[in-house]
CSV table of C-alpha atoms in Angstrom, one decimal:
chain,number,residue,atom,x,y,z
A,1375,UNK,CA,-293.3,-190.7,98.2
A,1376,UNK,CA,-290.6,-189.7,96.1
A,1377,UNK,CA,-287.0,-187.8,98.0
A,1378,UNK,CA,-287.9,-184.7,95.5
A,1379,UNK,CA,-291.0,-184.8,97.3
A,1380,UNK,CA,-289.4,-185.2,100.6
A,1381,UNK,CA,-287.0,-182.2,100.0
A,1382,UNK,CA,-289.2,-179.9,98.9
A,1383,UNK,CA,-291.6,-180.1,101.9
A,1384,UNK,CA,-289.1,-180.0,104.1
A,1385,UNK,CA,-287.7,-176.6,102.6
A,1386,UNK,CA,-291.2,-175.7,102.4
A,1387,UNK,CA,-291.6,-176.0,105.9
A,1388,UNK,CA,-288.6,-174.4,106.8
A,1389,UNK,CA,-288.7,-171.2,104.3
A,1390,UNK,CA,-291.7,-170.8,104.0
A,1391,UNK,CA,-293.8,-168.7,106.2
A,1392,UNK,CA,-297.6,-168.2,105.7
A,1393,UNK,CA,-300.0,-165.3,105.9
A,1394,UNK,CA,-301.4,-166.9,108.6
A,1395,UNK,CA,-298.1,-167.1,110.6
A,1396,UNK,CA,-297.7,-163.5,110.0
A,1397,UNK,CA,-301.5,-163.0,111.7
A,1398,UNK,CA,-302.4,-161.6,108.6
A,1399,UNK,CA,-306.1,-161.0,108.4
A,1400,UNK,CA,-308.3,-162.7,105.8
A,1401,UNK,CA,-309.6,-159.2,104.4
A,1402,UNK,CA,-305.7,-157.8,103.7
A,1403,UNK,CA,-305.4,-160.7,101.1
A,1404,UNK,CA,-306.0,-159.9,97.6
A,1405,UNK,CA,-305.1,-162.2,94.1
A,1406,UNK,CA,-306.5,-164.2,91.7
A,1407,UNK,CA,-305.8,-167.8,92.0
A,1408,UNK,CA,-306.6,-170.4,89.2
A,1409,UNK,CA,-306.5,-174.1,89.7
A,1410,UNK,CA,-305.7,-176.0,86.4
A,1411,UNK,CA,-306.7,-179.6,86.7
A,1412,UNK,CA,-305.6,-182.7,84.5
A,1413,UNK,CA,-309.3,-183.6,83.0
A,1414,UNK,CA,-307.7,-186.0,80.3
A,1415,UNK,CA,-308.1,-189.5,79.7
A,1416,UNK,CA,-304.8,-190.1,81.1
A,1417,UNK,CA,-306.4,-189.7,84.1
A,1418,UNK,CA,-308.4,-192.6,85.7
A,1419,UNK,CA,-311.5,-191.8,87.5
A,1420,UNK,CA,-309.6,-193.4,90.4
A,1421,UNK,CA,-306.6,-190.1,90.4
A,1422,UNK,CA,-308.5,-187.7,89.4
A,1423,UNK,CA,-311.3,-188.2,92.3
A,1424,UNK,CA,-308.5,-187.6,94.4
A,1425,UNK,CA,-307.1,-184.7,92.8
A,1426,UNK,CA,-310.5,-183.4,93.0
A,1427,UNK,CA,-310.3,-184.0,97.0
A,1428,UNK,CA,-307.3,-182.8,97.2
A,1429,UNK,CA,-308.1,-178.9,95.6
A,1430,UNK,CA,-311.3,-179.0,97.4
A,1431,UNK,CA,-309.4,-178.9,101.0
A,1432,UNK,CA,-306.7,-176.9,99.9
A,1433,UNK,CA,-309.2,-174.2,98.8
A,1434,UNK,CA,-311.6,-174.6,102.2
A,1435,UNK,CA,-308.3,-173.8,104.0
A,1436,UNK,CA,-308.0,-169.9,101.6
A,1437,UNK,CA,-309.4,-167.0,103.2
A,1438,UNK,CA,-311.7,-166.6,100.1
A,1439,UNK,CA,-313.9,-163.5,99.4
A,1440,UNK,CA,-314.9,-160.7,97.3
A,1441,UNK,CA,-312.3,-158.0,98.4
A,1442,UNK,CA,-309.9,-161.0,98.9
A,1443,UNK,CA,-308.6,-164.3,97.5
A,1444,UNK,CA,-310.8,-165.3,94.2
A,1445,UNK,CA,-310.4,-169.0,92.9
A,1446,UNK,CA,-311.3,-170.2,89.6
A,1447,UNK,CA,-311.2,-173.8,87.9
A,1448,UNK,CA,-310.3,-174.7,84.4
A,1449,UNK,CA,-309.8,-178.1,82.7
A,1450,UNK,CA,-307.4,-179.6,80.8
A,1451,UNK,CA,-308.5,-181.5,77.6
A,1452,UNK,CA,-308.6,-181.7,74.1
A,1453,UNK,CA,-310.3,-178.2,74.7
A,1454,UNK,CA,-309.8,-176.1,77.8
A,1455,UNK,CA,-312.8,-175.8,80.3
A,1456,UNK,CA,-313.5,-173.1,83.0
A,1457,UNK,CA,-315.7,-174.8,85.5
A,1458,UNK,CA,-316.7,-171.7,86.9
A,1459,UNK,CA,-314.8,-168.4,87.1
A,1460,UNK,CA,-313.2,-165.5,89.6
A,1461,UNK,CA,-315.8,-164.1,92.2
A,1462,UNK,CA,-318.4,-166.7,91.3
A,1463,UNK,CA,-318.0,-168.2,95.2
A,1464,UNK,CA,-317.3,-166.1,97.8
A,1465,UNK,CA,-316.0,-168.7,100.6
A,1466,UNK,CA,-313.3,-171.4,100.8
A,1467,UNK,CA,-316.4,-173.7,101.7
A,1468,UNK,CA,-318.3,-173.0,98.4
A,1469,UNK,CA,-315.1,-173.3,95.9
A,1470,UNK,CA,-314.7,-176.6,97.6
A,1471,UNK,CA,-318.1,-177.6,96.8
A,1472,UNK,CA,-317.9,-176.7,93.5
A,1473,UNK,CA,-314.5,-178.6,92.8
A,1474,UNK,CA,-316.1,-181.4,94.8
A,1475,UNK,CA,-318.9,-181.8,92.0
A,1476,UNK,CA,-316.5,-181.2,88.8
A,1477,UNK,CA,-317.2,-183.8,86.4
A,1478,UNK,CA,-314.0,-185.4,84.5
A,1479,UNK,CA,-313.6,-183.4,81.1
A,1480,UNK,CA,-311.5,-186.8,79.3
A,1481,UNK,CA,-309.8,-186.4,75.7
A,1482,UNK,CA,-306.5,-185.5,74.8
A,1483,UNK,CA,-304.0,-183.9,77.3
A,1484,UNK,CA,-303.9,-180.3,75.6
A,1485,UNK,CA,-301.9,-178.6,78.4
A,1486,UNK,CA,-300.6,-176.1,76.4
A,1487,UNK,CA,-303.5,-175.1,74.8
A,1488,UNK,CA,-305.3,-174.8,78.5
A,1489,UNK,CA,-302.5,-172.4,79.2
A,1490,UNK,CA,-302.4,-170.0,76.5
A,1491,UNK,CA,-306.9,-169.8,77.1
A,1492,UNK,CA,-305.7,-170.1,81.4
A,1493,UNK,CA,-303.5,-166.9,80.2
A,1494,UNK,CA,-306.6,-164.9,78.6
A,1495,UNK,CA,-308.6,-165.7,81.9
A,1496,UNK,CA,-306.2,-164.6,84.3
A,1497,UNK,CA,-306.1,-161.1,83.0
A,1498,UNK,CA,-309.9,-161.0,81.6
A,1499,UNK,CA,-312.1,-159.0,83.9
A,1500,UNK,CA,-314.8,-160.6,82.1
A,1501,UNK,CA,-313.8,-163.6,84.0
A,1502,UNK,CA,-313.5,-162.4,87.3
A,1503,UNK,CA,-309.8,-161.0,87.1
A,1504,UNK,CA,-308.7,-158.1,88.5
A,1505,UNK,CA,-305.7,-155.7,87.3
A,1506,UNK,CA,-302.9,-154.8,89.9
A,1507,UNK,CA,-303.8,-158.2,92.4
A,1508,UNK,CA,-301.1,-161.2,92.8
A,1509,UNK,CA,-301.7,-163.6,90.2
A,1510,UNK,CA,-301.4,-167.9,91.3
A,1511,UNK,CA,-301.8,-170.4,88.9
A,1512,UNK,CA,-301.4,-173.9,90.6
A,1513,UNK,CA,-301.7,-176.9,88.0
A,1514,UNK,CA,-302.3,-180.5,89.0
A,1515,UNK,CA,-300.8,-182.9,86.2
A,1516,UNK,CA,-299.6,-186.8,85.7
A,1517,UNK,CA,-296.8,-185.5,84.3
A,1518,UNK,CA,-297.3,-185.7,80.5
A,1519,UNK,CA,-298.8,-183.5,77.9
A,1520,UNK,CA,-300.4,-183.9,74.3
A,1521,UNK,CA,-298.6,-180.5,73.1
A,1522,UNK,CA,-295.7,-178.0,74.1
A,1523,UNK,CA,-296.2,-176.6,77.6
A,1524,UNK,CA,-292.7,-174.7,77.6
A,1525,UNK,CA,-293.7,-171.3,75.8
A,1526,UNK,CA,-297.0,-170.6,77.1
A,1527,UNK,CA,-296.0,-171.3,80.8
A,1528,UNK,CA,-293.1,-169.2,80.3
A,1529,UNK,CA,-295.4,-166.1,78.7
A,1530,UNK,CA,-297.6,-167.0,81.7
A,1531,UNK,CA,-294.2,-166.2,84.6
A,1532,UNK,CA,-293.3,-163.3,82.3
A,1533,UNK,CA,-296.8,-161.3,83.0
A,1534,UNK,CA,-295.7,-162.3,86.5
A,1535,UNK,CA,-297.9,-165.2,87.4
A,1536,UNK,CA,-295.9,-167.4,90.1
A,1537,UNK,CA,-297.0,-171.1,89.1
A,1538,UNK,CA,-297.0,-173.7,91.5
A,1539,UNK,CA,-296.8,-177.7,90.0
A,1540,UNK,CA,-297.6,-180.9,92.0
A,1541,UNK,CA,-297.1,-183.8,89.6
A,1542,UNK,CA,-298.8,-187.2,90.6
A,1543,UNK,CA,-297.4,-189.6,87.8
A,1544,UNK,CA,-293.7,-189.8,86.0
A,1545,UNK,CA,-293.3,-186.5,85.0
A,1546,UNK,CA,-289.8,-185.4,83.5
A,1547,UNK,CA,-288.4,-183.5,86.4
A,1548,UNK,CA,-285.9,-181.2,84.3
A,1549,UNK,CA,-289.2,-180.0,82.1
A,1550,UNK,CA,-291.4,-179.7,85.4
A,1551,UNK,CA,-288.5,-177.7,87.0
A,1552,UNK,CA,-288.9,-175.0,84.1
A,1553,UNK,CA,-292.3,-175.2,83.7
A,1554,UNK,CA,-292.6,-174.1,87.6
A,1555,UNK,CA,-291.7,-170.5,88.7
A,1556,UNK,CA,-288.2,-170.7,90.5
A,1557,UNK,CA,-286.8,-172.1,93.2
A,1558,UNK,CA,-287.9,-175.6,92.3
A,1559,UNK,CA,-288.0,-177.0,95.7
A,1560,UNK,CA,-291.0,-174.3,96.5
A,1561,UNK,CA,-293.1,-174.4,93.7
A,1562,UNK,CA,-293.2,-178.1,92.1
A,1563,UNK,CA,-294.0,-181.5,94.3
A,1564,UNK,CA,-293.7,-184.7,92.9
A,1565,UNK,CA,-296.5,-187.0,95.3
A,1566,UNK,CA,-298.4,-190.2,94.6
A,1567,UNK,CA,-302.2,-189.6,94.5
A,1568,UNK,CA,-302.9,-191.2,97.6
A,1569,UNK,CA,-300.8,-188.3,99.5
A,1570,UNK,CA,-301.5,-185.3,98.5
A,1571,UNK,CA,-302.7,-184.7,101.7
A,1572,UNK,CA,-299.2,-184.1,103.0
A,1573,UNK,CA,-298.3,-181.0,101.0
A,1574,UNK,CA,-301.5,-179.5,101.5
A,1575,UNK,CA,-300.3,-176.9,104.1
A,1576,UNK,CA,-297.1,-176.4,102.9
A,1577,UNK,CA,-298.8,-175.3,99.3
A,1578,UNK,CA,-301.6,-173.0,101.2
A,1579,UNK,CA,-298.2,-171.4,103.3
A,1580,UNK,CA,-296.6,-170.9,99.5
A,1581,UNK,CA,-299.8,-169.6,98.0
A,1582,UNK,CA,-300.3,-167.1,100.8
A,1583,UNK,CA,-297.1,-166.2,100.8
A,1584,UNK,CA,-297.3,-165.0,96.6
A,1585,UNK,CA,-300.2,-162.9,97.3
A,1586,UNK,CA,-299.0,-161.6,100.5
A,1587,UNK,CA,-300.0,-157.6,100.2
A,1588,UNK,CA,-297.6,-155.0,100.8
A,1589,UNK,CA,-294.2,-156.4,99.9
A,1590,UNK,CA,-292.1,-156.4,97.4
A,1591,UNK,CA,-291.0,-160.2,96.5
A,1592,UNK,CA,-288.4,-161.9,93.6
A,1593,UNK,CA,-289.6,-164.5,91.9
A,1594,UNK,CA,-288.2,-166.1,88.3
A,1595,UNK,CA,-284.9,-165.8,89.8
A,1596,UNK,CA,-281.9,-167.0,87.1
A,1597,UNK,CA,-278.4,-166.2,87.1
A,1598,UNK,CA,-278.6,-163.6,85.1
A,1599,UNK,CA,-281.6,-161.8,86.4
A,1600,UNK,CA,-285.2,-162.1,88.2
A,1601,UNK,CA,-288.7,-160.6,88.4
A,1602,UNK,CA,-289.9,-157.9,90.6
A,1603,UNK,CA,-293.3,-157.1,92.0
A,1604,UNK,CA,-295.1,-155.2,94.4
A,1605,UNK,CA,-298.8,-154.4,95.3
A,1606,UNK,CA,-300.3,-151.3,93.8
A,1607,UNK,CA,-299.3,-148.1,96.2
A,1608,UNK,CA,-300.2,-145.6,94.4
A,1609,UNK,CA,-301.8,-144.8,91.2
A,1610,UNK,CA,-300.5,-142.9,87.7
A,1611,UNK,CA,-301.7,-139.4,88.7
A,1612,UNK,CA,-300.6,-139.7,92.3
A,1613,UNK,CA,-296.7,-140.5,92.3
A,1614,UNK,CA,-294.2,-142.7,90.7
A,1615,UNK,CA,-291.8,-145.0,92.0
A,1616,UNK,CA,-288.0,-144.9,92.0
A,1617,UNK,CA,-286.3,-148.8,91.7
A,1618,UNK,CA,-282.9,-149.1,93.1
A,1619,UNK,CA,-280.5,-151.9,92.7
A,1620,UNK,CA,-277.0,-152.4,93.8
A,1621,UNK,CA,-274.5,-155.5,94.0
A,1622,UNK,CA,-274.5,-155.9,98.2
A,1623,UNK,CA,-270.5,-155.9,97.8
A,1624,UNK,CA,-270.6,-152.7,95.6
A,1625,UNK,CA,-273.5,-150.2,96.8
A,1626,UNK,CA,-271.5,-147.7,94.3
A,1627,UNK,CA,-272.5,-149.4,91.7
A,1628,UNK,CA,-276.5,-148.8,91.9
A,1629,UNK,CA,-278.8,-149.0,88.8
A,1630,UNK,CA,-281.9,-146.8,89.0
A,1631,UNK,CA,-285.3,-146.9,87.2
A,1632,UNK,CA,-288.4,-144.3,87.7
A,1633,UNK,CA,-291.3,-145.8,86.9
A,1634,UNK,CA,-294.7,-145.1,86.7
A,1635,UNK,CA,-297.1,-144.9,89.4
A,1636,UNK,CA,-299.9,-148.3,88.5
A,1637,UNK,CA,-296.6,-149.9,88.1
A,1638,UNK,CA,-296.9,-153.4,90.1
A,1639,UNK,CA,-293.7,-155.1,88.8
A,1640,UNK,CA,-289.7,-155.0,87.1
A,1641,UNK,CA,-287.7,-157.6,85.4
A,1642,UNK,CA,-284.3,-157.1,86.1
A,1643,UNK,CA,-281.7,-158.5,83.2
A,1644,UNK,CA,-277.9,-158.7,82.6
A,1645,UNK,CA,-276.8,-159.3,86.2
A,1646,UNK,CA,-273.6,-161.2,87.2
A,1647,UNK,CA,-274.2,-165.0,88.5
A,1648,UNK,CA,-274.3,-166.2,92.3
A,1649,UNK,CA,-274.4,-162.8,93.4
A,1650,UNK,CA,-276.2,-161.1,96.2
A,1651,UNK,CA,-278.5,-158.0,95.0
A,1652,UNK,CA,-279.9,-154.8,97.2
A,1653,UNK,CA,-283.2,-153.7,96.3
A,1654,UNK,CA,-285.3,-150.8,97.1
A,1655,UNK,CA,-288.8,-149.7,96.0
A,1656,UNK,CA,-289.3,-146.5,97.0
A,1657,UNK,CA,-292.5,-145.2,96.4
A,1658,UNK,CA,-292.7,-140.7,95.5
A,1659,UNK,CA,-296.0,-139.5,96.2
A,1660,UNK,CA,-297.1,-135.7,97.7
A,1661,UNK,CA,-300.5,-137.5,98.8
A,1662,UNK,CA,-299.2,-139.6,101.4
A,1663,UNK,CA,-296.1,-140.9,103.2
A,1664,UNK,CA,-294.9,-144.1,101.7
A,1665,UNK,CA,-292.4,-146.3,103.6
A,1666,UNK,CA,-289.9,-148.1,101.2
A,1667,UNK,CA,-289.4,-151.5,100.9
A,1668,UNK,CA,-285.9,-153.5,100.7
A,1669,UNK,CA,-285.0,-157.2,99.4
A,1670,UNK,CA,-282.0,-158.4,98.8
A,1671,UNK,CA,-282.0,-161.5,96.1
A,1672,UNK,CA,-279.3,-163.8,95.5
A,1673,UNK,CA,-279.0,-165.0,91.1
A,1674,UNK,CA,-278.2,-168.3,90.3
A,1675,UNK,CA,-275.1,-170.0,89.8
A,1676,UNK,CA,-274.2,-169.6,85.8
A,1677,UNK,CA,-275.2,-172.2,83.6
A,1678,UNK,CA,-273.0,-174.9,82.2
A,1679,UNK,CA,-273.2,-176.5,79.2
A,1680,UNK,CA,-273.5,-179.8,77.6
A,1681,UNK,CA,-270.2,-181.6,78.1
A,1682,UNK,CA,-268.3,-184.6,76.9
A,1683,UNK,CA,-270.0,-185.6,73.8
A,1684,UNK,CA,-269.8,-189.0,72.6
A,1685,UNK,CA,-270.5,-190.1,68.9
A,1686,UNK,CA,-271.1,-193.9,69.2
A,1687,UNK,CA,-273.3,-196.5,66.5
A,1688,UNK,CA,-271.5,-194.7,63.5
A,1689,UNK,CA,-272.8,-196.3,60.4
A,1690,UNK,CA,-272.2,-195.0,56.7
A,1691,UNK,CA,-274.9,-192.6,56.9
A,1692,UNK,CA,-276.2,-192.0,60.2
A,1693,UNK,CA,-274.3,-191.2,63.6
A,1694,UNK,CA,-275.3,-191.6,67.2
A,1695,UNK,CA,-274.9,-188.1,69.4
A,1696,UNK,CA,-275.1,-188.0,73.1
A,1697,UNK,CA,-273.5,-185.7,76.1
A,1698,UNK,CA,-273.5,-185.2,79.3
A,1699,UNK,CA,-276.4,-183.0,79.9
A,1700,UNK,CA,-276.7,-179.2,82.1
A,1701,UNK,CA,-277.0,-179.5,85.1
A,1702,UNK,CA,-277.6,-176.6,87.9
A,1703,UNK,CA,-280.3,-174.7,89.5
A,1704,UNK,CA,-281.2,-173.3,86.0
A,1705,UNK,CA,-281.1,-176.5,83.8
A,1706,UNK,CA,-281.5,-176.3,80.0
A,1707,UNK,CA,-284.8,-175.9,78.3
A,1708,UNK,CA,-283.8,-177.9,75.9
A,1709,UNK,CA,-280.8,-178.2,73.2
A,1710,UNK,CA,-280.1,-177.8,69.6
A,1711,UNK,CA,-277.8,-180.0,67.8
A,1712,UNK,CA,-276.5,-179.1,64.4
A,1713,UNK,CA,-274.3,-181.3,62.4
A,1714,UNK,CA,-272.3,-180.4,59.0
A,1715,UNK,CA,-269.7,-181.6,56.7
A,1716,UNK,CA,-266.3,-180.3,57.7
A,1717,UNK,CA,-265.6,-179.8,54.1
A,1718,UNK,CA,-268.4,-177.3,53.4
A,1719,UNK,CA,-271.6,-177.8,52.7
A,1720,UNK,CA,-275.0,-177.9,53.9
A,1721,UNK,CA,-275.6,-178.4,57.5
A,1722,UNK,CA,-278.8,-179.9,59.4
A,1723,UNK,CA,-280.5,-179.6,63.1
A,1724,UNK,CA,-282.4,-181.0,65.5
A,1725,UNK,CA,-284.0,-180.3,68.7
A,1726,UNK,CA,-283.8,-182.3,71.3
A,1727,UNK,CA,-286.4,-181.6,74.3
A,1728,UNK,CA,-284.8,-181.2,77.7
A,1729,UNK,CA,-284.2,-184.6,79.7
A,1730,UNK,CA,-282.9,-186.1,76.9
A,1731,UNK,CA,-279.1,-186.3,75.9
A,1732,UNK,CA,-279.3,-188.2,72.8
A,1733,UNK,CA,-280.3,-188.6,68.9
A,1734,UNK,CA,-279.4,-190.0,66.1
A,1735,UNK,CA,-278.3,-187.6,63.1
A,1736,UNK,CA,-279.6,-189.7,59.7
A,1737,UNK,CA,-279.3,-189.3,56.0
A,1738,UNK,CA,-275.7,-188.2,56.7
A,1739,UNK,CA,-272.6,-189.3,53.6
A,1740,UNK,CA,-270.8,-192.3,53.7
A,1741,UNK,CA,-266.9,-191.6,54.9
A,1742,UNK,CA,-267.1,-188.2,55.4
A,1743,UNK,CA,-265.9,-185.9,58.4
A,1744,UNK,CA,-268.6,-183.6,60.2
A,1745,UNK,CA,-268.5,-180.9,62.9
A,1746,UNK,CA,-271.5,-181.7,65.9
A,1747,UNK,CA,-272.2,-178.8,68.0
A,1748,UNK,CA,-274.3,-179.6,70.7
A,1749,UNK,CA,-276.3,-176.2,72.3
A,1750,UNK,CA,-277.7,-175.9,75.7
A,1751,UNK,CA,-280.5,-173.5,75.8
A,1752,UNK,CA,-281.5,-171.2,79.2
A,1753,UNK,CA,-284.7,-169.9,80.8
A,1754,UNK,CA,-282.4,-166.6,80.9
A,1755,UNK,CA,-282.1,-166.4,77.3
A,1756,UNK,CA,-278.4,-167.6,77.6
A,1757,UNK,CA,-276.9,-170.5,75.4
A,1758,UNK,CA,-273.9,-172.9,76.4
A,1759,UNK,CA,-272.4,-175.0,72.9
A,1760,UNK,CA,-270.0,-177.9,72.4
A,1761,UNK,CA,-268.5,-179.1,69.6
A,1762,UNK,CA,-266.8,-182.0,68.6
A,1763,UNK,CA,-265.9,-183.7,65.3
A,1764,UNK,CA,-266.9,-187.3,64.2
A,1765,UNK,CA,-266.7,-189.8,60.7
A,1766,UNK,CA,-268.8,-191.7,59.0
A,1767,UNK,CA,-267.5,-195.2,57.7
A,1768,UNK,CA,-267.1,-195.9,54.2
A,1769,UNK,CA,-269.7,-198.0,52.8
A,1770,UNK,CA,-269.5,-201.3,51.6
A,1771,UNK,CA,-267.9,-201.5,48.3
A,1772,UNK,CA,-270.2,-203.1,45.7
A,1773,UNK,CA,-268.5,-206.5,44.5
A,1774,UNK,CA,-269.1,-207.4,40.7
A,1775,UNK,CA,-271.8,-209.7,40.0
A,1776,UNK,CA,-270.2,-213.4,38.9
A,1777,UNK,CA,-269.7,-214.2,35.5
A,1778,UNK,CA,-272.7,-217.3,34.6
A,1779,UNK,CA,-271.6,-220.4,32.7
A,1780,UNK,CA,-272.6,-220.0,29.2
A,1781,UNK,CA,-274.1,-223.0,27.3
A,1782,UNK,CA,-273.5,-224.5,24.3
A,1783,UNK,CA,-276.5,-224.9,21.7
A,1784,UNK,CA,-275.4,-228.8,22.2
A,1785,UNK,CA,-277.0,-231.6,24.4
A,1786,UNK,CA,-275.4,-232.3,27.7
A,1787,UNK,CA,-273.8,-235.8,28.0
């Protein structure tokens, strides 16, 4: 087992308290959780029978039911599968029969694809969904993907969905750490196949614990901002609420937002880094007496950049880029690296996917001077640049071809 995976449980264990721990009852629970399983060729029968085993205990241990938790399956593929939907089984029991006798989808590992239709099901009543209920999405992967998983998981947290990763091959740990709603160490386990078993009640207490009813919770927490939501209190024709937010050091200083009253959520934006937050919801209604709730939610450290770039391999028209790459709680999506003559003149870019910290820039002039600028991009919508300069070599100079002895029309001796 890897130490990420070690870590993780541990602070799973520790922070984490369940719905059960709280003696909440099975009927209080309401949210839609959807189980997105790696169906692809990449998988041997071997893994994903025990992925398969795996989901079915976790969901026998969910307090499944029609006015509470509903679970729904969906494969991942060259096209994305729904193995059956929302409210189709009513018991923990039956979901786990039914993901006990899933068949294995193979083709191409489309994970993005599966999230942009996992998207559509999530908020579909025709599936099974249901407006104003916790939203769970808890994807099972070997770690690698066919197409870009970045912008559909992030519309995916946006809409408020907490996603919850267990990797069981050599995912890239930066791109899984993105991928997964924030903090890392509570929603993303890397485990080898043969022990999934021992994050199985860690990941029910974190699952209960996003759908737990009648508190306001952070999630998508960066350093300059996080997510808000709360069940629905009221409705649009009996109150509104009243959002409060204030630096703990500064009450003084409180922002303020009314908003309506099917309102189940708040994204929070421009706040200073590694700084502690008061929030209250406070809920206005002449029907009935609402208490109102309070969190206080610390944002991440800022970001830093790329740093210390280091041009090596410099031939007459290409040039070797790398730097040391952003580190932090809120590591970079990804970075941008644009090159162009110092001189003037047209510039190119590439994009470099996040884990990596190195390309090479081709079809570049032979001695000439450039400008590299290397640019760190954020969940938060922040960017971090460094720039540094570098030359290409001269190339070889072309020597004259030798003169070739000219004969005479004569014979030889």
């Amino acid at each position: 087992m890897l130490p990420w995976t070690v870590i993780g449980l541990a602070l799973s264990l520790r922070l984490a308290r369940s719905g059960a721990e709280r003696g909440l009852p099975a009927s209080a629970l309401q949210g839609d959780l959807m189980f997105l399983l790696d169906s692809s060729a990449s998988v041997s029968h071997y893994e994903f029978s025990r992925v398969r085993e795996f989901l079915g205990r976790l969901a026998a241990l969910l307090p499944v039911g029609p006015g509470a938790l509903r679970a729904s399956l969906v494969h991942v593929g060259s096209r994305p599968h729904t193995e059956f939907p929302f409210g189709q089984h009513s018991s923990g029991s039956a979901v786990q029969d039914a993901i006990r006798a899933a068949a294995q989808r193979m083709g191409d590992t489309n994970t993005g694809l599966a999230l942009a239709y996992a998207k559509e099901q999530l908020f579909a009543k025709a599936a099974g969904a249901r407006p104003g209920v916790p939203k769970v999405l808890v994807w099972v992967t070997d770690g690698g993907s066919s197409d870009p998983v970045g912008p559909p998981m992030q519309e995916l947290k946006d809409l408020g969905v907490t996603v919850f990763i267990v990797s069981t091959g050599r995912g890239n740990l930066l791109e899984l750490s993105a991928a997964a709603s924030a903090p890392a160490e509570k929603h993303l386990h890397f485990v080898d196949v043969d022990d999934l078993h021992i994050i199985t009640q860690a990941l029910r207490g974190s699952i209960l614990d996003a759908m737990w009813p009648q508190q306001l919770h952070a999630s998508e927490v960066t350093s300059s901002g996080f997510r808000l939501a709360w069940p629905s209190l009221l409705t649009v024709d009996s109150g509104y609420y009243v959002l409060e937010l204030a630096p703990s050091t500064d009450p003084g200083a409180a922002r303020r937002q009314q908003l309506p009253g099917n309102a189940t959520g708040w994204a929070w934006t421009g706040l200073d880094p590694n700084t502690d937050y008061d929030v209250a919801l406070v809920p206005e209604s002449n029907v009935r007496l609402l208490r109102s709730q309070h969190l206080r939610v610390r944002t991440l450290p800022e970001e830093t950049g790329p740093e210390l770039i280091v041009v090596s391999h410099a031939r007459p028209r290409s040039l070797r880029v790398s730097w040391a790459p952003a580190l932090g709680p809120d590591a970079a999506l990804g970075y941008h690296v644009q090159v162009g003559p110092l001189r003037g003149g047209a510039a190119q870019s590439v994009e470099v996917p996040a884990g990596e910290n190195s390309t090479t820039l081709q079809g570049l002039a032979p001695g000439t001077a450039y400008l590299v600028t290397v640019t760190a991009a954020f969940r938060s919508g922040r960017e971090r640049a460094l720039s540094a300069k570098a030359c290409t070599p001269e190339g070889e100079r072309s020597r004259a071809p030798r003169p070739q002895p000219q004969r005479t029309g004569g014979r030889e001796p």
